[in-house]
Amino acid sequence: MDTKYDLHSHSYYSDGDLSPEQLVIKAAEAQISHLALTDHDTVEGLNEARLAASKHGVELINGVELSCTWENQLVHIVGLNISSSDPLLRAIIEQNKRRRLNRAEAMFEDFEQNGIELRDSVQELLVDRCVPTRPHFAEALINQGYAKDKKQAFKRFLVRGKPGYIPMLWPNLNEVGKAIVASGGVAVLAHPMRYKLTRTKLCRLIADMVSAGIKGMEISTASTDRQQVIMLSKLAEQFNLYSSLGSDFHSEHQPWARLGQAAPLPKTLTPVWEAFN
Ligand code: AMP
Ligand code: MN
Ligand code: MN
Ligand code: MN
């Protein structure tokens, strides 16, 4: 059978819309043979995803997308083929969940100071899932008529200088890299184009992450064009990185990131799954 990989996706255990099982069913429909569930700062969905995957003929790769701070900037590191029970990884995940809960509290207060009460509507969206994300706040803002869509919510609120923005200090590259490696996983830099770094700065980030044991980078995503794939492929070769691909699927309402949408990796690269054992 042909293989098709999508190594970056979200369920409703973080900021996705679908349950892990619904996600796996969508993957099977999209002829994805290997799917990684990579929720933000949680591994809560992996068991459900694994059960569903064996039922629907999909190979599930355990994943997580960890928030990380590098040079005062938020970067996302995806851990693939992790063991979700590793104590060091669990500790980092628990820390980030705690940070998210504290941030949510500070966000509620900041919104209140701006005359906006979001507590109930955010709590309603989260039910008993414990990873509050900015998209949950965006949805609550839309539901209450403060924004017409997520794009507008992330323009008027939730970003630097706007109501609801709380600066965060996440763990650094070394902490994150170490925890993923300790769990037997491979760490990759998520969506490198998203940070809008100069080439010099991107090279510095890559050098720093390699020192932290982060050995891969996403080359193909739903939003990278051919030129960007070529540019990133050169960097992957130059720094001897494993290459990953993933759609970063969150929701059927985001047609710009459909499940399975990332183009296949250039054949000259070393795919990250060669590092899975
Ligand atoms: P958080 O990790 O809670 O700070 O939220 C980050 C998430 O917000 C990202 O993973 C995206 O899914 C989402 N996000 C960030 N910026 C935007 C935007 N401009 N429009 C829609 N979603 C966004
Ligand atoms: Mn997200
Ligand atoms: Mn991300
Ligand atoms: Mn993501």
PDB file of C-alpha atoms and ligand atoms in Angstrom:
ATOM      1  CA  MET A   1       0.000   0.000   0.000  1.00  0.00           C
ATOM      2  CA  ASP A   2       1.092   3.522  -0.688  1.00  0.00           C
ATOM      3  CA  THR A   3       2.146   5.531   2.303  1.00  0.00           C
ATOM      4  CA  LYS A   4       0.951   9.039   3.027  1.00  0.00           C
ATOM      5  CA  TYR A   5       2.123  10.894   6.094  1.00  0.00           C
ATOM      6  CA  ASP A   6       0.577  13.758   8.039  1.00  0.00           C
ATOM      7  CA  LEU A   7       2.656  14.421  11.135  1.00  0.00           C
ATOM      8  CA  HIS A   8       0.964  17.523  12.572  1.00  0.00           C
ATOM      9  CA  SER A   9      -2.692  17.667  13.622  1.00  0.00           C
ATOM     10  CA  HIS A  10      -4.945  18.745  16.485  1.00  0.00           C
ATOM     11  CA  SER A  11      -7.984  17.333  18.286  1.00  0.00           C
ATOM     12  CA  TYR A  12     -10.400  18.948  20.712  1.00  0.00           C
ATOM     13  CA  TYR A  13      -8.012  18.085  23.535  1.00  0.00           C
ATOM     14  CA  SER A  14      -6.250  21.315  22.516  1.00  0.00           C
ATOM     15  CA  ASP A  15      -7.519  23.787  19.912  1.00  0.00           C
ATOM     16  CA  GLY A  16      -8.893  21.394  17.289  1.00  0.00           C
ATOM     17  CA  ASP A  17     -12.578  20.869  16.573  1.00  0.00           C
ATOM     18  CA  LEU A  18     -12.706  17.082  16.247  1.00  0.00           C
ATOM     19  CA  SER A  19     -12.442  14.245  18.714  1.00  0.00           C
ATOM     20  CA  PRO A  20      -9.395  12.000  18.214  1.00  0.00           C
ATOM     21  CA  GLU A  21     -11.657   9.358  16.671  1.00  0.00           C
ATOM     22  CA  GLN A  22     -13.282  11.836  14.252  1.00  0.00           C
ATOM     23  CA  LEU A  23      -9.786  12.996  13.296  1.00  0.00           C
ATOM     24  CA  VAL A  24      -8.615   9.435  12.609  1.00  0.00           C
ATOM     25  CA  ILE A  25     -11.715   8.742  10.505  1.00  0.00           C
ATOM     26  CA  LYS A  26     -10.959  11.855   8.446  1.00  0.00           C
ATOM     27  CA  ALA A  27      -7.375  10.659   8.047  1.00  0.00           C
ATOM     28  CA  ALA A  28      -8.557   7.266   6.770  1.00  0.00           C
ATOM     29  CA  GLU A  29     -10.877   9.027   4.306  1.00  0.00           C
ATOM     30  CA  ALA A  30      -7.947  11.144   3.106  1.00  0.00           C
ATOM     31  CA  GLN A  31      -5.879   7.955   2.514  1.00  0.00           C
ATOM     32  CA  ILE A  32      -3.394   8.948   5.199  1.00  0.00           C
ATOM     33  CA  SER A  33      -1.444   5.848   6.224  1.00  0.00           C
ATOM     34  CA  HIS A  34       0.528   7.493   9.066  1.00  0.00           C
ATOM     35  CA  LEU A  35      -1.002  10.186  11.259  1.00  0.00           C
ATOM     36  CA  ALA A  36       0.552  12.016  14.196  1.00  0.00           C
ATOM     37  CA  LEU A  37      -1.774  13.664  16.693  1.00  0.00           C
ATOM     38  CA  THR A  38       0.187  16.654  18.016  1.00  0.00           C
ATOM     39  CA  ASP A  39      -2.033  18.584  20.406  1.00  0.00           C
ATOM     40  CA  HIS A  40      -0.674  21.713  22.100  1.00  0.00           C
ATOM     41  CA  ASP A  41       0.931  20.831  25.424  1.00  0.00           C
ATOM     42  CA  THR A  42      -1.128  17.697  26.046  1.00  0.00           C
ATOM     43  CA  VAL A  43      -1.072  13.974  25.275  1.00  0.00           C
ATOM     44  CA  GLU A  44      -4.611  13.470  26.545  1.00  0.00           C
ATOM     45  CA  GLY A  45      -6.015  12.461  23.139  1.00  0.00           C
ATOM     46  CA  LEU A  46      -3.434   9.810  22.247  1.00  0.00           C
ATOM     47  CA  ASN A  47      -5.172   6.777  23.750  1.00  0.00           C
ATOM     48  CA  GLU A  48      -8.455   7.511  22.013  1.00  0.00           C
ATOM     49  CA  ALA A  49      -6.585   8.181  18.781  1.00  0.00           C
ATOM     50  CA  ARG A  50      -4.683   4.893  19.063  1.00  0.00           C
ATOM     51  CA  LEU A  51      -7.859   2.865  19.575  1.00  0.00           C
ATOM     52  CA  ALA A  52      -9.540   4.563  16.642  1.00  0.00           C
ATOM     53  CA  ALA A  53      -6.443   4.161  14.464  1.00  0.00           C
ATOM     54  CA  SER A  54      -6.319   0.394  14.914  1.00  0.00           C
ATOM     55  CA  LYS A  55     -10.017   0.237  14.068  1.00  0.00           C
ATOM     56  CA  HIS A  56      -9.707   2.326  10.895  1.00  0.00           C
ATOM     57  CA  GLY A  57      -6.425   1.017   9.500  1.00  0.00           C
ATOM     58  CA  VAL A  58      -4.307   4.090  10.211  1.00  0.00           C
ATOM     59  CA  GLU A  59      -0.861   3.978  11.808  1.00  0.00           C
ATOM     60  CA  LEU A  60      -0.873   6.423  14.727  1.00  0.00           C
ATOM     61  CA  ILE A  61       2.313   8.204  15.720  1.00  0.00           C
ATOM     62  CA  ASN A  62       2.287   9.624  19.239  1.00  0.00           C
ATOM     63  CA  GLY A  63       2.942  13.339  19.121  1.00  0.00           C
ATOM     64  CA  VAL A  64       2.764  16.604  21.019  1.00  0.00           C
ATOM     65  CA  GLU A  65       3.340  20.266  20.069  1.00  0.00           C
ATOM     66  CA  LEU A  66       5.184  22.046  22.856  1.00  0.00           C
ATOM     67  CA  SER A  67       5.220  25.809  23.301  1.00  0.00           C
ATOM     68  CA  CYS A  68       8.758  27.039  23.782  1.00  0.00           C
ATOM     69  CA  THR A  69      10.484  30.403  24.195  1.00  0.00           C
ATOM     70  CA  TRP A  70      13.555  31.258  22.113  1.00  0.00           C
ATOM     71  CA  GLU A  71      15.043  34.773  22.134  1.00  0.00           C
ATOM     72  CA  ASN A  72      11.832  36.254  23.579  1.00  0.00           C
ATOM     73  CA  GLN A  73       9.798  34.638  20.859  1.00  0.00           C
ATOM     74  CA  LEU A  74       7.268  31.813  20.861  1.00  0.00           C
ATOM     75  CA  VAL A  75       8.327  28.799  18.822  1.00  0.00           C
ATOM     76  CA  HIS A  76       6.581  25.458  18.518  1.00  0.00           C
ATOM     77  CA  ILE A  77       8.475  22.187  18.782  1.00  0.00           C
ATOM     78  CA  VAL A  78       6.720  19.010  17.722  1.00  0.00           C
ATOM     79  CA  GLY A  79       7.699  15.767  19.446  1.00  0.00           C
ATOM     80  CA  LEU A  80       7.083  12.675  17.301  1.00  0.00           C
ATOM     81  CA  ASN A  81       7.103   8.994  18.244  1.00  0.00           C
ATOM     82  CA  ILE A  82       7.235   9.985  21.900  1.00  0.00           C
ATOM     83  CA  SER A  83       6.482   7.740  24.800  1.00  0.00           C
ATOM     84  CA  SER A  84       3.687   9.661  26.483  1.00  0.00           C
ATOM     85  CA  SER A  85       4.407   8.123  29.881  1.00  0.00           C
ATOM     86  CA  ASP A  86       7.996   9.372  30.161  1.00  0.00           C
ATOM     87  CA  PRO A  87       8.323  11.291  33.470  1.00  0.00           C
ATOM     88  CA  LEU A  88      10.491  14.136  32.124  1.00  0.00           C
ATOM     89  CA  LEU A  89       8.170  14.740  29.183  1.00  0.00           C
ATOM     90  CA  ARG A  90       5.142  14.534  31.453  1.00  0.00           C
ATOM     91  CA  ALA A  91       6.719  17.117  33.759  1.00  0.00           C
ATOM     92  CA  ILE A  92       7.223  19.597  30.904  1.00  0.00           C
ATOM     93  CA  ILE A  93       3.683  19.010  29.699  1.00  0.00           C
ATOM     94  CA  GLU A  94       2.268  19.522  33.201  1.00  0.00           C
ATOM     95  CA  GLN A  95       4.279  22.752  33.531  1.00  0.00           C
ATOM     96  CA  ASN A  96       2.943  24.063  30.248  1.00  0.00           C
ATOM     97  CA  LYS A  97      -0.634  23.135  31.182  1.00  0.00           C
ATOM     98  CA  ARG A  98      -0.187  24.993  34.455  1.00  0.00           C
ATOM     99  CA  ARG A  99       1.188  27.997  32.554  1.00  0.00           C
ATOM    100  CA  ARG A 100      -1.834  27.859  30.252  1.00  0.00           C
ATOM    101  CA  LEU A 101      -4.263  27.761  33.169  1.00  0.00           C
ATOM    102  CA  ASN A 102      -2.518  30.702  34.836  1.00  0.00           C
ATOM    103  CA  ARG A 103      -2.437  32.607  31.562  1.00  0.00           C
ATOM    104  CA  ALA A 104      -6.171  31.986  31.052  1.00  0.00           C
ATOM    105  CA  GLU A 105      -6.851  33.492  34.480  1.00  0.00           C
ATOM    106  CA  ALA A 106      -4.730  36.548  33.640  1.00  0.00           C
ATOM    107  CA  MET A 107      -6.510  36.827  30.275  1.00  0.00           C
ATOM    108  CA  PHE A 108      -9.945  36.768  31.963  1.00  0.00           C
ATOM    109  CA  GLU A 109      -8.817  39.579  34.237  1.00  0.00           C
ATOM    110  CA  ASP A 110      -7.348  41.603  31.402  1.00  0.00           C
ATOM    111  CA  PHE A 111     -10.558  41.244  29.396  1.00  0.00           C
ATOM    112  CA  GLU A 112     -12.593  42.241  32.459  1.00  0.00           C
ATOM    113  CA  GLN A 113     -10.559  45.422  32.754  1.00  0.00           C
ATOM    114  CA  ASN A 114     -11.623  46.094  29.185  1.00  0.00           C
ATOM    115  CA  GLY A 115     -15.256  45.461  30.066  1.00  0.00           C
ATOM    116  CA  ILE A 116     -15.411  42.038  28.447  1.00  0.00           C
ATOM    117  CA  GLU A 117     -16.586  39.041  30.454  1.00  0.00           C
ATOM    118  CA  LEU A 118     -15.439  35.762  28.871  1.00  0.00           C
ATOM    119  CA  ARG A 119     -15.181  33.365  31.805  1.00  0.00           C
ATOM    120  CA  ASP A 120     -18.409  31.439  31.300  1.00  0.00           C
ATOM    121  CA  SER A 121     -18.244  31.152  27.552  1.00  0.00           C
ATOM    122  CA  VAL A 122     -14.612  29.977  27.565  1.00  0.00           C
ATOM    123  CA  GLN A 123     -15.286  27.457  30.341  1.00  0.00           C
ATOM    124  CA  GLU A 124     -18.228  26.157  28.336  1.00  0.00           C
ATOM    125  CA  LEU A 125     -15.967  25.530  25.324  1.00  0.00           C
ATOM    126  CA  LEU A 126     -13.376  23.737  27.428  1.00  0.00           C
ATOM    127  CA  VAL A 127     -15.742  21.466  29.371  1.00  0.00           C
ATOM    128  CA  ASP A 128     -13.263  19.415  31.393  1.00  0.00           C
ATOM    129  CA  ARG A 129     -10.337  19.673  28.996  1.00  0.00           C
ATOM    130  CA  CYS A 130      -7.496  21.457  30.684  1.00  0.00           C
ATOM    131  CA  VAL A 131      -5.579  23.132  27.857  1.00  0.00           C
ATOM    132  CA  PRO A 132      -7.083  26.577  27.353  1.00  0.00           C
ATOM    133  CA  THR A 133      -5.764  28.134  24.141  1.00  0.00           C
ATOM    134  CA  ARG A 134      -6.127  31.532  22.511  1.00  0.00           C
ATOM    135  CA  PRO A 135      -8.433  30.055  19.830  1.00  0.00           C
ATOM    136  CA  HIS A 136     -10.906  29.194  22.627  1.00  0.00           C
ATOM    137  CA  PHE A 137     -10.879  32.853  23.627  1.00  0.00           C
ATOM    138  CA  ALA A 138     -11.261  33.848  19.978  1.00  0.00           C
ATOM    139  CA  GLU A 139     -14.324  31.636  19.693  1.00  0.00           C
ATOM    140  CA  ALA A 140     -15.824  33.092  22.865  1.00  0.00           C
ATOM    141  CA  LEU A 141     -15.228  36.603  21.502  1.00  0.00           C
ATOM    142  CA  ILE A 142     -17.006  35.640  18.267  1.00  0.00           C
ATOM    143  CA  ASN A 143     -19.915  34.053  20.170  1.00  0.00           C
ATOM    144  CA  GLN A 144     -20.359  37.264  22.118  1.00  0.00           C
ATOM    145  CA  GLY A 145     -20.204  39.474  19.042  1.00  0.00           C
ATOM    146  CA  TYR A 146     -16.810  41.102  19.688  1.00  0.00           C
ATOM    147  CA  ALA A 147     -15.354  39.721  16.442  1.00  0.00           C
ATOM    148  CA  LYS A 148     -16.829  38.332  13.245  1.00  0.00           C
ATOM    149  CA  ASP A 149     -14.284  35.543  12.810  1.00  0.00           C
ATOM    150  CA  LYS A 150     -11.061  34.156  14.257  1.00  0.00           C
ATOM    151  CA  LYS A 151      -8.915  36.300  12.029  1.00  0.00           C
ATOM    152  CA  GLN A 152     -10.559  39.446  13.348  1.00  0.00           C
ATOM    153  CA  ALA A 153     -10.416  38.168  16.935  1.00  0.00           C
ATOM    154  CA  PHE A 154      -6.646  37.684  16.548  1.00  0.00           C
ATOM    155  CA  LYS A 155      -6.320  41.186  15.117  1.00  0.00           C
ATOM    156  CA  ARG A 156      -8.322  43.097  17.709  1.00  0.00           C
ATOM    157  CA  PHE A 157      -7.489  40.963  20.707  1.00  0.00           C
ATOM    158  CA  LEU A 158      -5.104  38.302  22.003  1.00  0.00           C
ATOM    159  CA  VAL A 159      -1.945  39.652  20.350  1.00  0.00           C
ATOM    160  CA  ARG A 160       0.759  41.988  21.606  1.00  0.00           C
ATOM    161  CA  GLY A 161      -0.632  45.415  22.474  1.00  0.00           C
ATOM    162  CA  LYS A 162      -4.270  44.273  22.393  1.00  0.00           C
ATOM    163  CA  PRO A 163      -6.713  43.268  25.160  1.00  0.00           C
ATOM    164  CA  GLY A 164      -6.237  39.713  26.350  1.00  0.00           C
ATOM    165  CA  TYR A 165      -2.565  39.516  25.445  1.00  0.00           C
ATOM    166  CA  ILE A 166      -0.461  38.082  28.249  1.00  0.00           C
ATOM    167  CA  PRO A 167       3.286  37.785  27.586  1.00  0.00           C
ATOM    168  CA  MET A 168       4.499  34.266  28.296  1.00  0.00           C
ATOM    169  CA  LEU A 169       7.734  32.615  29.266  1.00  0.00           C
ATOM    170  CA  TRP A 170       7.628  29.011  28.076  1.00  0.00           C
ATOM    171  CA  PRO A 171      10.416  26.459  28.614  1.00  0.00           C
ATOM    172  CA  ASN A 172      13.528  26.922  26.489  1.00  0.00           C
ATOM    173  CA  LEU A 173      14.785  24.806  23.586  1.00  0.00           C
ATOM    174  CA  ASN A 174      17.073  22.764  25.829  1.00  0.00           C
ATOM    175  CA  GLU A 175      14.329  21.779  28.245  1.00  0.00           C
ATOM    176  CA  VAL A 176      11.949  20.882  25.454  1.00  0.00           C
ATOM    177  CA  GLY A 177      14.548  19.042  23.349  1.00  0.00           C
ATOM    178  CA  LYS A 178      15.786  17.067  26.330  1.00  0.00           C
ATOM    179  CA  ALA A 179      12.304  15.957  27.375  1.00  0.00           C
ATOM    180  CA  ILE A 180      11.331  14.793  23.885  1.00  0.00           C
ATOM    181  CA  VAL A 181      14.615  12.917  23.428  1.00  0.00           C
ATOM    182  CA  ALA A 182      14.307  11.347  26.911  1.00  0.00           C
ATOM    183  CA  SER A 183      10.906   9.995  25.904  1.00  0.00           C
ATOM    184  CA  GLY A 184      12.429   8.235  22.895  1.00  0.00           C
ATOM    185  CA  GLY A 185      10.945  10.738  20.466  1.00  0.00           C
ATOM    186  CA  VAL A 186      12.295  12.919  17.698  1.00  0.00           C
ATOM    187  CA  ALA A 187      11.889  16.685  18.034  1.00  0.00           C
ATOM    188  CA  VAL A 188      11.214  18.892  15.020  1.00  0.00           C
ATOM    189  CA  LEU A 189      10.757  22.617  14.556  1.00  0.00           C
ATOM    190  CA  ALA A 190       7.135  23.273  13.602  1.00  0.00           C
ATOM    191  CA  HIS A 191       6.175  25.537  10.678  1.00  0.00           C
ATOM    192  CA  PRO A 192       9.497  27.440  10.367  1.00  0.00           C
ATOM    193  CA  MET A 193       8.037  30.064   7.994  1.00  0.00           C
ATOM    194  CA  ARG A 194       5.394  31.106  10.524  1.00  0.00           C
ATOM    195  CA  TYR A 195       7.900  33.000  12.701  1.00  0.00           C
ATOM    196  CA  LYS A 196       8.787  35.467   9.931  1.00  0.00           C
ATOM    197  CA  LEU A 197      12.491  35.347  10.793  1.00  0.00           C
ATOM    198  CA  THR A 198      15.260  36.660   8.599  1.00  0.00           C
ATOM    199  CA  ARG A 199      17.391  33.923   7.072  1.00  0.00           C
ATOM    200  CA  THR A 200      20.218  34.754   9.466  1.00  0.00           C
ATOM    201  CA  LYS A 201      17.949  34.471  12.454  1.00  0.00           C
ATOM    202  CA  LEU A 202      16.371  31.246  11.204  1.00  0.00           C
ATOM    203  CA  CYS A 203      19.873  29.763  10.846  1.00  0.00           C
ATOM    204  CA  ARG A 204      20.629  30.844  14.427  1.00  0.00           C
ATOM    205  CA  LEU A 205      17.415  29.190  15.638  1.00  0.00           C
ATOM    206  CA  ILE A 206      18.317  25.988  13.788  1.00  0.00           C
ATOM    207  CA  ALA A 207      21.853  25.978  15.222  1.00  0.00           C
ATOM    208  CA  ASP A 208      20.469  26.496  18.741  1.00  0.00           C
ATOM    209  CA  MET A 209      17.863  23.803  18.349  1.00  0.00           C
ATOM    210  CA  VAL A 210      20.394  21.297  17.011  1.00  0.00           C
ATOM    211  CA  SER A 211      22.488  21.916  20.159  1.00  0.00           C
ATOM    212  CA  ALA A 212      19.326  21.177  22.145  1.00  0.00           C
ATOM    213  CA  GLY A 213      18.899  17.761  20.497  1.00  0.00           C
ATOM    214  CA  ILE A 214      16.115  18.943  18.170  1.00  0.00           C
ATOM    215  CA  LYS A 215      17.086  17.175  14.986  1.00  0.00           C
ATOM    216  CA  GLY A 216      14.318  17.864  12.538  1.00  0.00           C
ATOM    217  CA  MET A 217      12.272  20.546  10.853  1.00  0.00           C
ATOM    218  CA  GLU A 218       8.936  20.674   9.076  1.00  0.00           C
ATOM    219  CA  ILE A 219       9.679  21.232   5.405  1.00  0.00           C
ATOM    220  CA  SER A 220       6.264  20.773   3.885  1.00  0.00           C
ATOM    221  CA  THR A 221       3.144  22.194   5.539  1.00  0.00           C
ATOM    222  CA  ALA A 222      -0.271  23.170   4.218  1.00  0.00           C
ATOM    223  CA  SER A 223       0.925  26.731   3.758  1.00  0.00           C
ATOM    224  CA  THR A 224       4.484  26.380   2.404  1.00  0.00           C
ATOM    225  CA  ASP A 225       4.788  27.125  -1.315  1.00  0.00           C
ATOM    226  CA  ARG A 226       7.312  25.467  -3.660  1.00  0.00           C
ATOM    227  CA  GLN A 227       9.920  28.182  -3.247  1.00  0.00           C
ATOM    228  CA  GLN A 228       9.749  27.867   0.509  1.00  0.00           C
ATOM    229  CA  VAL A 229      10.050  24.075   0.322  1.00  0.00           C
ATOM    230  CA  ILE A 230      13.189  24.490  -1.793  1.00  0.00           C
ATOM    231  CA  MET A 231      14.649  27.040   0.631  1.00  0.00           C
ATOM    232  CA  LEU A 232      13.867  24.914   3.697  1.00  0.00           C
ATOM    233  CA  SER A 233      15.175  21.767   1.983  1.00  0.00           C
ATOM    234  CA  LYS A 234      18.534  23.474   1.466  1.00  0.00           C
ATOM    235  CA  LEU A 235      18.655  24.373   5.144  1.00  0.00           C
ATOM    236  CA  ALA A 236      17.737  20.806   6.107  1.00  0.00           C
ATOM    237  CA  GLU A 237      20.640  19.510   4.000  1.00  0.00           C
ATOM    238  CA  GLN A 238      23.046  22.151   5.275  1.00  0.00           C
ATOM    239  CA  PHE A 239      22.250  21.395   8.929  1.00  0.00           C
ATOM    240  CA  ASN A 240      21.789  17.652   8.397  1.00  0.00           C
ATOM    241  CA  LEU A 241      18.219  17.688   9.688  1.00  0.00           C
ATOM    242  CA  TYR A 242      15.449  15.129   9.466  1.00  0.00           C
ATOM    243  CA  SER A 243      12.558  16.422   7.425  1.00  0.00           C
ATOM    244  CA  SER A 244       8.944  16.331   8.478  1.00  0.00           C
ATOM    245  CA  LEU A 245       5.635  17.202   6.885  1.00  0.00           C
ATOM    246  CA  GLY A 246       2.259  18.019   8.328  1.00  0.00           C
ATOM    247  CA  SER A 247      -0.896  19.971   7.632  1.00  0.00           C
ATOM    248  CA  ASP A 248      -1.378  21.468  11.128  1.00  0.00           C
ATOM    249  CA  PHE A 249      -5.043  20.560  10.703  1.00  0.00           C
ATOM    250  CA  HIS A 250      -7.357  22.072  13.332  1.00  0.00           C
ATOM    251  CA  SER A 251     -10.821  22.299  11.847  1.00  0.00           C
ATOM    252  CA  GLU A 252     -12.954  21.629   8.797  1.00  0.00           C
ATOM    253  CA  HIS A 253     -13.697  25.370   8.822  1.00  0.00           C
ATOM    254  CA  GLN A 254     -10.097  26.196   7.894  1.00  0.00           C
ATOM    255  CA  PRO A 255      -9.843  25.298   4.191  1.00  0.00           C
ATOM    256  CA  TRP A 256      -6.240  26.578   4.097  1.00  0.00           C
ATOM    257  CA  ALA A 257      -5.095  23.670   6.281  1.00  0.00           C
ATOM    258  CA  ARG A 258      -6.890  20.498   5.294  1.00  0.00           C
ATOM    259  CA  LEU A 259      -5.849  17.174   6.733  1.00  0.00           C
ATOM    260  CA  GLY A 260      -3.242  15.537   4.483  1.00  0.00           C
ATOM    261  CA  GLN A 261      -2.650  18.752   2.571  1.00  0.00           C
ATOM    262  CA  ALA A 262       1.151  18.951   2.961  1.00  0.00           C
ATOM    263  CA  ALA A 263       2.925  18.038  -0.289  1.00  0.00           C
ATOM    264  CA  PRO A 264       5.240  14.981  -0.247  1.00  0.00           C
ATOM    265  CA  LEU A 265       8.823  15.642   0.832  1.00  0.00           C
ATOM    266  CA  PRO A 266      11.522  16.078  -1.825  1.00  0.00           C
ATOM    267  CA  LYS A 267      13.162  12.676  -2.387  1.00  0.00           C
ATOM    268  CA  THR A 268      16.645  13.972  -1.601  1.00  0.00           C
ATOM    269  CA  LEU A 269      15.770  14.614   2.062  1.00  0.00           C
ATOM    270  CA  THR A 270      15.888  12.199   4.989  1.00  0.00           C
ATOM    271  CA  PRO A 271      12.335  11.788   6.261  1.00  0.00           C
ATOM    272  CA  VAL A 272      11.863  11.992   9.995  1.00  0.00           C
ATOM    273  CA  TRP A 273      10.234   8.555  10.161  1.00  0.00           C
ATOM    274  CA  GLU A 274      13.636   7.003   9.436  1.00  0.00           C
ATOM    275  CA  ALA A 275      14.515   8.124  12.957  1.00  0.00           C
ATOM    276  CA  PHE A 276      11.495   6.374  14.529  1.00  0.00           C
ATOM    277  CA  ASN A 277      12.369   3.108  16.225  1.00  0.00           C
TER     278      ASN A 277
HETATM  279  P1  AMP B   1      -1.838  29.509  22.124  1.00  0.00           P
HETATM  280  O1  AMP B   1      -0.906  28.321  21.969  1.00  0.00           O
HETATM  281  O2  AMP B   1      -2.905  29.249  23.117  1.00  0.00           O
HETATM  282  O3  AMP B   1      -1.123  30.785  22.349  1.00  0.00           O
HETATM  283  O4  AMP B   1      -2.604  29.637  20.736  1.00  0.00           O
HETATM  284  C1  AMP B   1      -1.883  29.520  19.544  1.00  0.00           C
HETATM  285  C2  AMP B   1      -2.786  28.953  18.484  1.00  0.00           C
HETATM  286  O5  AMP B   1      -3.639  29.980  18.033  1.00  0.00           O
HETATM  287  C3  AMP B   1      -2.045  28.497  17.246  1.00  0.00           C
HETATM  288  O6  AMP B   1      -1.670  27.155  17.367  1.00  0.00           O
HETATM  289  C4  AMP B   1      -3.076  28.663  16.153  1.00  0.00           C
HETATM  290  O7  AMP B   1      -3.871  27.492  16.081  1.00  0.00           O
HETATM  291  C5  AMP B   1      -3.954  29.792  16.660  1.00  0.00           C
HETATM  292  N1  AMP B   1      -3.696  31.091  16.023  1.00  0.00           N
HETATM  293  C6  AMP B   1      -2.650  31.904  16.196  1.00  0.00           C
HETATM  294  N2  AMP B   1      -2.766  33.029  15.457  1.00  0.00           N
HETATM  295  C7  AMP B   1      -3.941  32.916  14.798  1.00  0.00           C
HETATM  296  C8  AMP B   1      -4.653  33.741  13.852  1.00  0.00           C
HETATM  297  N3  AMP B   1      -4.166  34.928  13.459  1.00  0.00           N
HETATM  298  N4  AMP B   1      -5.834  33.285  13.379  1.00  0.00           N
HETATM  299  C9  AMP B   1      -6.317  32.099  13.774  1.00  0.00           C
HETATM  300  N5  AMP B   1      -5.700  31.279  14.639  1.00  0.00           N
HETATM  301  C10 AMP B   1      -4.525  31.674  15.138  1.00  0.00           C
HETATM  302 MN    MN B   2      -3.202  25.581  17.261  1.00  0.00          MN
HETATM  303 MN    MN B   3       2.012  25.592  15.959  1.00  0.00          MN
HETATM  304 MN    MN B   4      -0.139  22.936  15.433  1.00  0.00          MN
END
